[in-house]
Amino acid sequence: MLLTMRSRLFNPQLSSLCHSLPHSHKSHPSLLAFSASISQGPNSLHASAAKAQRPVALSEAARFVRTVLFLPPGVNPDDVTDDMILPGSNIVLGPYAGDAKIKDVDFVKSSNRPKDCPKDDRPEFAMLGRSNVGKSSLINFLVRKKEVALTSKKPGKTQLINHFLVNKSWYIVDLPGYGFANAPESARMDWSSFTKGYFLNRETLVSVLLLIDGSVPPQKIDLDCANWLGRNNISMTFVFTKCDKMKGGKGRRPDENIRNFLELIKENYRQHPPWIMTSSVTGLGRDELLLHMSQLRNYWNNE
């Protein structure tokens, strides 16, 4: 079974694991464990669950689950089977996974500053990544509507915090991209100041979906961003985009680039954050990502 689990991580085939298991033990959904941040905060990993569920001696499969897979609330590592792992990801489907369908989406507002964002209690997922990572395309792909998020061939087009209300119950937040070299100086934002204002103080933030271009080798700016989020105990999921592409037919395959990125991340993380492969062109990973978001959101709502 362990070999099957390993091979399933980079299996790009879609599956329909849409069932919901009974509710069980409650823990925080984020599996982020940054080596330089030992203290457990509200956005930290499953601290209480780890203490409650840790067996005296871990089996090889359980050790693999704890160190490689994203274990959601209510799942014991010894109970994980390969069919619980969402294809093309390290994410285990748990008891809080529910209805992941997007029925309607409405643009709410654009905000110049974090303090101008909507002030209701609805949970939200922030989309973040380099300006040419395909963020707007992924948002349109998730909601299955064209031009919900602005797409442009010019990097750095999004300069506002854009809130989209999904099913009248939760938000997708389109954030300005980072690392765009061609934008005029006047349009560039103080990204570090922005992170302090939004990520550190946004109480309704369930998780950051950090988009990484899977068609290119690991980029230092993405690793730096991931490590900053980790040091600040901010829950995140790595969403690898463009997993159908190889730049000009040359270079490494997306799965090789992703393995290399995850290998570099291991230097700073005791446990892997959740990650998933996607493609807005082929539809890869859409249903799986929405299921993952549903279990994070449903747990957040029931805290």
Short mmCIF file of C-alpha atoms in Angstrom, two decimals:
data_model
loop_
_atom_site.label_atom_id
_atom_site.label_comp_id
_atom_site.label_asym_id
_atom_site.label_seq_id
_atom_site.Cartn_x
_atom_site.Cartn_y
_atom_site.Cartn_z
CA MET A 1 0.00 0.00 0.00
CA LEU A 2 2.87 2.40 0.78
CA LEU A 3 4.26 2.11 -2.75
CA THR A 4 0.80 2.80 -4.14
CA MET A 5 0.57 5.94 -1.97
CA ARG A 6 3.92 7.17 -3.25
CA SER A 7 3.03 6.64 -6.91
CA ARG A 8 -0.38 8.27 -6.45
CA LEU A 9 1.15 11.61 -5.43
CA PHE A 10 2.07 12.52 -9.01
CA ASN A 11 -0.84 10.74 -10.71
CA PRO A 12 -2.50 13.44 -12.83
CA GLN A 13 -5.72 11.48 -13.42
CA LEU A 14 -8.86 13.03 -11.96
CA SER A 15 -11.05 11.18 -9.50
CA SER A 16 -14.50 11.78 -8.04
CA LEU A 17 -13.89 11.42 -4.32
CA CYS A 18 -16.90 13.55 -3.41
CA HIS A 19 -18.21 11.49 -0.49
CA SER A 20 -18.27 12.86 3.05
CA LEU A 21 -17.16 10.78 6.02
CA PRO A 22 -18.61 11.07 9.54
CA HIS A 23 -17.21 13.84 11.73
CA SER A 24 -14.51 12.81 14.14
CA HIS A 25 -11.69 14.35 16.20
CA LYS A 26 -11.17 18.06 15.57
CA SER A 27 -7.81 19.66 14.84
CA HIS A 28 -6.54 22.58 12.80
CA PRO A 29 -6.58 21.79 9.07
CA SER A 30 -3.22 23.34 8.24
CA LEU A 31 -0.29 20.93 8.21
CA LEU A 32 2.34 23.61 8.07
CA ALA A 33 5.30 23.03 10.42
CA PHE A 34 8.07 25.53 9.83
CA SER A 35 11.38 24.49 11.38
CA ALA A 36 12.22 28.01 12.51
CA SER A 37 8.83 28.58 14.17
CA ILE A 38 8.19 26.13 16.99
CA SER A 39 5.41 28.01 18.77
CA GLN A 40 1.87 26.95 17.87
CA GLY A 41 -0.44 29.80 16.89
CA PRO A 42 -4.00 29.89 15.54
CA ASN A 43 -2.74 29.22 12.00
CA SER A 44 -0.25 26.55 13.03
CA LEU A 45 -0.41 22.83 12.45
CA HIS A 46 -2.39 20.10 14.10
CA ALA A 47 -0.73 20.55 17.52
CA SER A 48 -3.56 19.26 19.69
CA ALA A 49 -4.40 16.44 17.29
CA ALA A 50 -0.77 15.33 17.12
CA LYS A 51 -0.64 15.02 20.90
CA ALA A 52 -3.95 13.21 21.07
CA GLN A 53 -3.35 10.82 18.17
CA ARG A 54 0.40 10.14 18.35
CA PRO A 55 0.93 6.36 18.81
CA VAL A 56 3.80 4.91 20.78
CA ALA A 57 5.44 3.50 17.65
CA LEU A 58 4.60 4.66 14.16
CA SER A 59 4.33 2.18 11.32
CA GLU A 60 6.23 2.94 8.10
CA ALA A 61 2.96 3.92 6.42
CA ALA A 62 1.96 6.19 9.31
CA ARG A 63 5.40 7.82 9.32
CA PHE A 64 5.05 8.44 5.58
CA VAL A 65 1.61 9.96 6.14
CA ARG A 66 2.85 12.29 8.88
CA THR A 67 5.91 13.55 7.00
CA VAL A 68 4.73 13.65 3.37
CA LEU A 69 0.94 13.84 3.21
CA PHE A 70 -1.50 16.55 4.27
CA LEU A 71 -3.54 14.95 7.04
CA PRO A 72 -6.82 16.85 7.58
CA PRO A 73 -8.77 16.98 10.85
CA GLY A 74 -10.49 13.76 11.86
CA VAL A 75 -8.12 11.35 10.09
CA ASN A 76 -5.79 8.98 11.94
CA PRO A 77 -2.53 8.38 10.03
CA ASP A 78 -2.88 4.63 10.45
CA ASP A 79 -6.29 4.74 8.74
CA VAL A 80 -5.13 6.45 5.54
CA THR A 81 -5.49 4.38 2.36
CA ASP A 82 -4.29 5.25 -1.13
CA ASP A 83 -7.81 5.98 -2.40
CA MET A 84 -8.12 8.77 0.19
CA ILE A 85 -5.28 10.72 -1.46
CA LEU A 86 -6.46 13.19 -4.09
CA PRO A 87 -4.63 12.45 -7.39
CA GLY A 88 -1.81 14.78 -8.30
CA SER A 89 -1.45 15.99 -4.72
CA ASN A 90 -0.37 15.02 -1.20
CA ILE A 91 -3.82 15.85 0.18
CA VAL A 92 -5.84 13.28 2.11
CA LEU A 93 -9.61 13.61 1.86
CA GLY A 94 -11.09 13.82 5.36
CA PRO A 95 -14.43 14.05 7.17
CA TYR A 96 -14.87 17.79 6.64
CA ALA A 97 -14.90 17.53 2.85
CA GLY A 98 -18.35 18.44 1.62
CA ASP A 99 -20.21 20.11 -1.21
CA ALA A 100 -17.49 21.65 -3.38
CA LYS A 101 -19.68 22.88 -6.24
CA ILE A 102 -19.55 26.54 -7.21
CA LYS A 103 -23.08 27.64 -8.04
CA ASP A 104 -22.60 31.38 -8.36
CA VAL A 105 -19.87 33.97 -7.96
CA ASP A 106 -20.19 37.74 -7.65
CA PHE A 107 -17.59 40.46 -7.66
CA VAL A 108 -17.93 42.41 -4.39
CA LYS A 109 -15.26 45.11 -4.34
CA SER A 110 -11.68 46.14 -4.97
CA SER A 111 -9.73 47.52 -2.05
CA ASN A 112 -6.65 49.72 -2.07
CA ARG A 113 -5.78 48.82 1.51
CA PRO A 114 -6.35 45.76 3.69
CA LYS A 115 -8.48 47.78 6.12
CA ASP A 116 -10.90 48.54 3.27
CA CYS A 117 -11.67 44.84 2.66
CA PRO A 118 -15.14 43.43 3.44
CA LYS A 119 -15.76 43.32 7.18
CA ASP A 120 -18.20 40.41 7.40
CA ASP A 121 -17.33 37.03 8.94
CA ARG A 122 -17.27 34.97 5.76
CA PRO A 123 -14.18 32.75 5.31
CA GLU A 124 -11.81 33.52 2.47
CA PHE A 125 -9.00 32.02 0.42
CA ALA A 126 -6.28 34.35 -0.85
CA MET A 127 -4.75 33.67 -4.25
CA LEU A 128 -1.11 34.70 -4.34
CA GLY A 129 1.76 34.19 -6.76
CA ARG A 130 4.18 35.71 -9.23
CA SER A 131 2.39 38.01 -11.62
CA ASN A 132 2.74 35.64 -14.61
CA VAL A 133 1.89 32.43 -12.76
CA GLY A 134 -1.63 32.15 -14.19
CA LYS A 135 -3.52 33.35 -11.12
CA SER A 136 -6.41 34.99 -12.93
CA SER A 137 -6.72 32.01 -15.27
CA LEU A 138 -6.92 29.68 -12.27
CA ILE A 139 -9.69 31.75 -10.68
CA ASN A 140 -11.69 31.74 -13.93
CA PHE A 141 -11.02 28.00 -14.24
CA LEU A 142 -12.28 27.30 -10.71
CA VAL A 143 -15.51 29.26 -11.06
CA ARG A 144 -15.96 28.25 -14.72
CA LYS A 145 -16.70 31.77 -15.84
CA LYS A 146 -14.66 33.89 -18.22
CA GLU A 147 -13.24 37.20 -17.10
CA VAL A 148 -14.28 36.88 -13.46
CA ALA A 149 -10.69 37.84 -12.72
CA LEU A 150 -8.81 40.16 -15.04
CA THR A 151 -6.28 38.38 -17.23
CA SER A 152 -3.52 40.20 -19.03
CA LYS A 153 -0.31 39.47 -20.92
CA LYS A 154 1.31 42.31 -18.98
CA PRO A 155 2.71 41.26 -15.59
CA GLY A 156 1.58 43.19 -12.56
CA LYS A 157 -1.87 44.08 -13.90
CA THR A 158 -3.69 43.36 -10.63
CA GLN A 159 -2.86 46.12 -8.16
CA LEU A 160 -5.88 45.87 -5.86
CA ILE A 161 -7.29 43.38 -3.37
CA ASN A 162 -10.28 41.90 -5.23
CA HIS A 163 -12.99 40.02 -3.35
CA PHE A 164 -15.29 37.56 -5.15
CA LEU A 165 -18.21 36.09 -3.19
CA VAL A 166 -18.81 32.39 -3.93
CA ASN A 167 -22.20 30.77 -3.24
CA LYS A 168 -22.97 33.82 -1.07
CA SER A 169 -20.99 32.16 1.70
CA TRP A 170 -17.21 32.46 1.15
CA TYR A 171 -14.65 34.55 -0.71
CA ILE A 172 -11.93 34.04 -3.28
CA VAL A 173 -9.49 36.94 -2.93
CA ASP A 174 -7.34 37.92 -5.91
CA LEU A 175 -4.17 39.57 -4.59
CA PRO A 176 -1.53 41.58 -6.48
CA GLY A 177 1.25 39.43 -7.88
CA TYR A 178 4.84 39.75 -6.78
CA GLY A 179 8.10 39.78 -8.72
CA PHE A 180 7.00 41.54 -11.89
CA ALA A 181 10.14 43.09 -13.33
CA ASN A 182 8.52 44.93 -16.23
CA ALA A 183 5.95 46.98 -14.34
CA PRO A 184 6.67 50.69 -14.01
CA GLU A 185 8.18 51.78 -10.72
CA SER A 186 5.10 53.81 -9.85
CA ALA A 187 2.92 50.69 -10.15
CA ARG A 188 5.08 48.46 -7.98
CA MET A 189 3.83 47.77 -4.50
CA ASP A 190 5.62 47.43 -1.21
CA TRP A 191 4.91 43.70 -0.97
CA SER A 192 6.37 43.28 2.53
CA SER A 193 4.17 46.12 3.81
CA PHE A 194 1.17 44.55 2.08
CA THR A 195 1.76 41.17 3.74
CA LYS A 196 1.90 42.77 7.15
CA GLY A 197 -1.37 44.56 6.53
CA TYR A 198 -3.35 41.66 5.06
CA PHE A 199 -1.88 38.29 5.97
CA LEU A 200 -1.03 39.04 9.58
CA ASN A 201 -4.30 40.75 10.50
CA ARG A 202 -7.00 39.14 8.36
CA GLU A 203 -8.98 37.01 10.84
CA THR A 204 -11.26 35.51 8.19
CA LEU A 205 -8.36 34.15 6.12
CA VAL A 206 -8.67 30.35 6.00
CA SER A 207 -5.64 29.70 3.84
CA VAL A 208 -3.34 31.22 1.25
CA LEU A 209 -3.29 29.40 -2.08
CA LEU A 210 0.31 30.06 -3.12
CA LEU A 211 0.52 29.52 -6.88
CA ILE A 212 3.76 28.10 -8.25
CA ASP A 213 4.51 27.73 -11.97
CA GLY A 214 5.03 23.99 -12.44
CA SER A 215 6.41 24.41 -15.95
CA VAL A 216 9.67 26.02 -14.77
CA PRO A 217 12.35 25.05 -12.22
CA PRO A 218 11.97 26.35 -8.63
CA GLN A 219 12.28 30.12 -8.34
CA LYS A 220 13.95 31.78 -5.38
CA ILE A 221 11.22 34.40 -5.07
CA ASP A 222 8.58 31.67 -4.63
CA LEU A 223 10.68 29.88 -2.03
CA ASP A 224 11.21 33.16 -0.19
CA CYS A 225 7.48 33.86 -0.19
CA ALA A 226 6.65 30.37 1.09
CA ASN A 227 9.22 30.68 3.83
CA TRP A 228 7.89 34.09 4.88
CA LEU A 229 4.37 32.68 5.18
CA GLY A 230 5.75 29.72 7.12
CA ARG A 231 7.70 31.85 9.56
CA ASN A 232 4.52 33.79 10.29
CA ASN A 233 2.36 30.69 10.85
CA ILE A 234 0.06 31.48 7.93
CA SER A 235 -1.79 28.48 6.57
CA MET A 236 -1.03 27.79 2.91
CA THR A 237 -1.48 25.33 0.09
CA PHE A 238 0.94 25.12 -2.84
CA VAL A 239 -1.06 25.17 -6.07
CA PHE A 240 1.19 24.20 -8.98
CA THR A 241 -0.10 25.75 -12.21
CA LYS A 242 0.58 25.06 -15.90
CA CYS A 243 1.15 21.36 -15.22
CA ASP A 244 0.31 20.56 -18.85
CA LYS A 245 3.27 22.58 -20.15
CA MET A 246 6.93 22.22 -20.93
CA LYS A 247 8.60 25.51 -21.89
CA GLY A 248 9.26 25.30 -25.64
CA GLY A 249 9.35 21.52 -25.43
CA LYS A 250 12.60 21.75 -23.51
CA GLY A 251 13.56 21.49 -19.89
CA ARG A 252 12.12 19.31 -17.22
CA ARG A 253 8.62 17.98 -16.90
CA PRO A 254 6.26 19.66 -14.40
CA ASP A 255 6.41 16.68 -12.02
CA GLU A 256 10.21 16.97 -11.92
CA ASN A 257 10.02 20.71 -11.23
CA ILE A 258 7.50 20.08 -8.45
CA ARG A 259 9.64 17.36 -6.87
CA ASN A 260 12.62 19.72 -6.90
CA PHE A 261 10.56 22.52 -5.34
CA LEU A 262 9.25 20.22 -2.61
CA GLU A 263 12.75 18.91 -1.95
CA LEU A 264 13.96 22.48 -1.36
CA ILE A 265 10.97 23.21 0.88
CA LYS A 266 11.86 20.21 3.04
CA GLU A 267 14.89 22.13 4.27
CA ASN A 268 12.61 24.44 6.24
CA TYR A 269 9.49 22.37 6.89
CA ARG A 270 9.29 19.40 9.22
CA GLN A 271 6.06 18.44 7.44
CA HIS A 272 5.02 19.27 3.92
CA PRO A 273 2.27 21.85 3.46
CA PRO A 274 -0.56 20.57 1.23
CA TRP A 275 0.13 20.80 -2.50
CA ILE A 276 -1.73 20.02 -5.71
CA MET A 277 -1.09 20.01 -9.47
CA THR A 278 -3.45 22.01 -11.72
CA SER A 279 -3.92 23.10 -15.32
CA SER A 280 -6.50 25.68 -16.40
CA VAL A 281 -6.11 24.32 -19.95
CA THR A 282 -6.88 20.64 -19.35
CA GLY A 283 -8.97 20.94 -16.17
CA LEU A 284 -6.42 19.02 -14.12
CA GLY A 285 -6.93 19.38 -10.37
CA ARG A 286 -10.05 21.58 -10.39
CA ASP A 287 -12.40 19.22 -8.54
CA GLU A 288 -9.65 18.10 -6.18
CA LEU A 289 -8.66 21.66 -5.25
CA LEU A 290 -12.29 22.59 -4.57
CA LEU A 291 -12.69 19.51 -2.36
CA HIS A 292 -9.57 20.48 -0.42
CA MET A 293 -10.88 24.03 0.00
CA SER A 294 -14.23 22.67 1.17
CA GLN A 295 -12.68 20.65 3.99
CA LEU A 296 -10.58 23.60 5.15
CA ARG A 297 -13.60 25.90 4.96
CA ASN A 298 -16.00 23.52 6.69
CA TYR A 299 -13.57 22.96 9.53
CA TRP A 300 -13.04 26.73 9.85
CA ASN A 301 -16.83 27.22 10.04
CA ASN A 302 -17.12 24.61 12.79
CA GLU A 303 -14.26 25.80 14.99
#
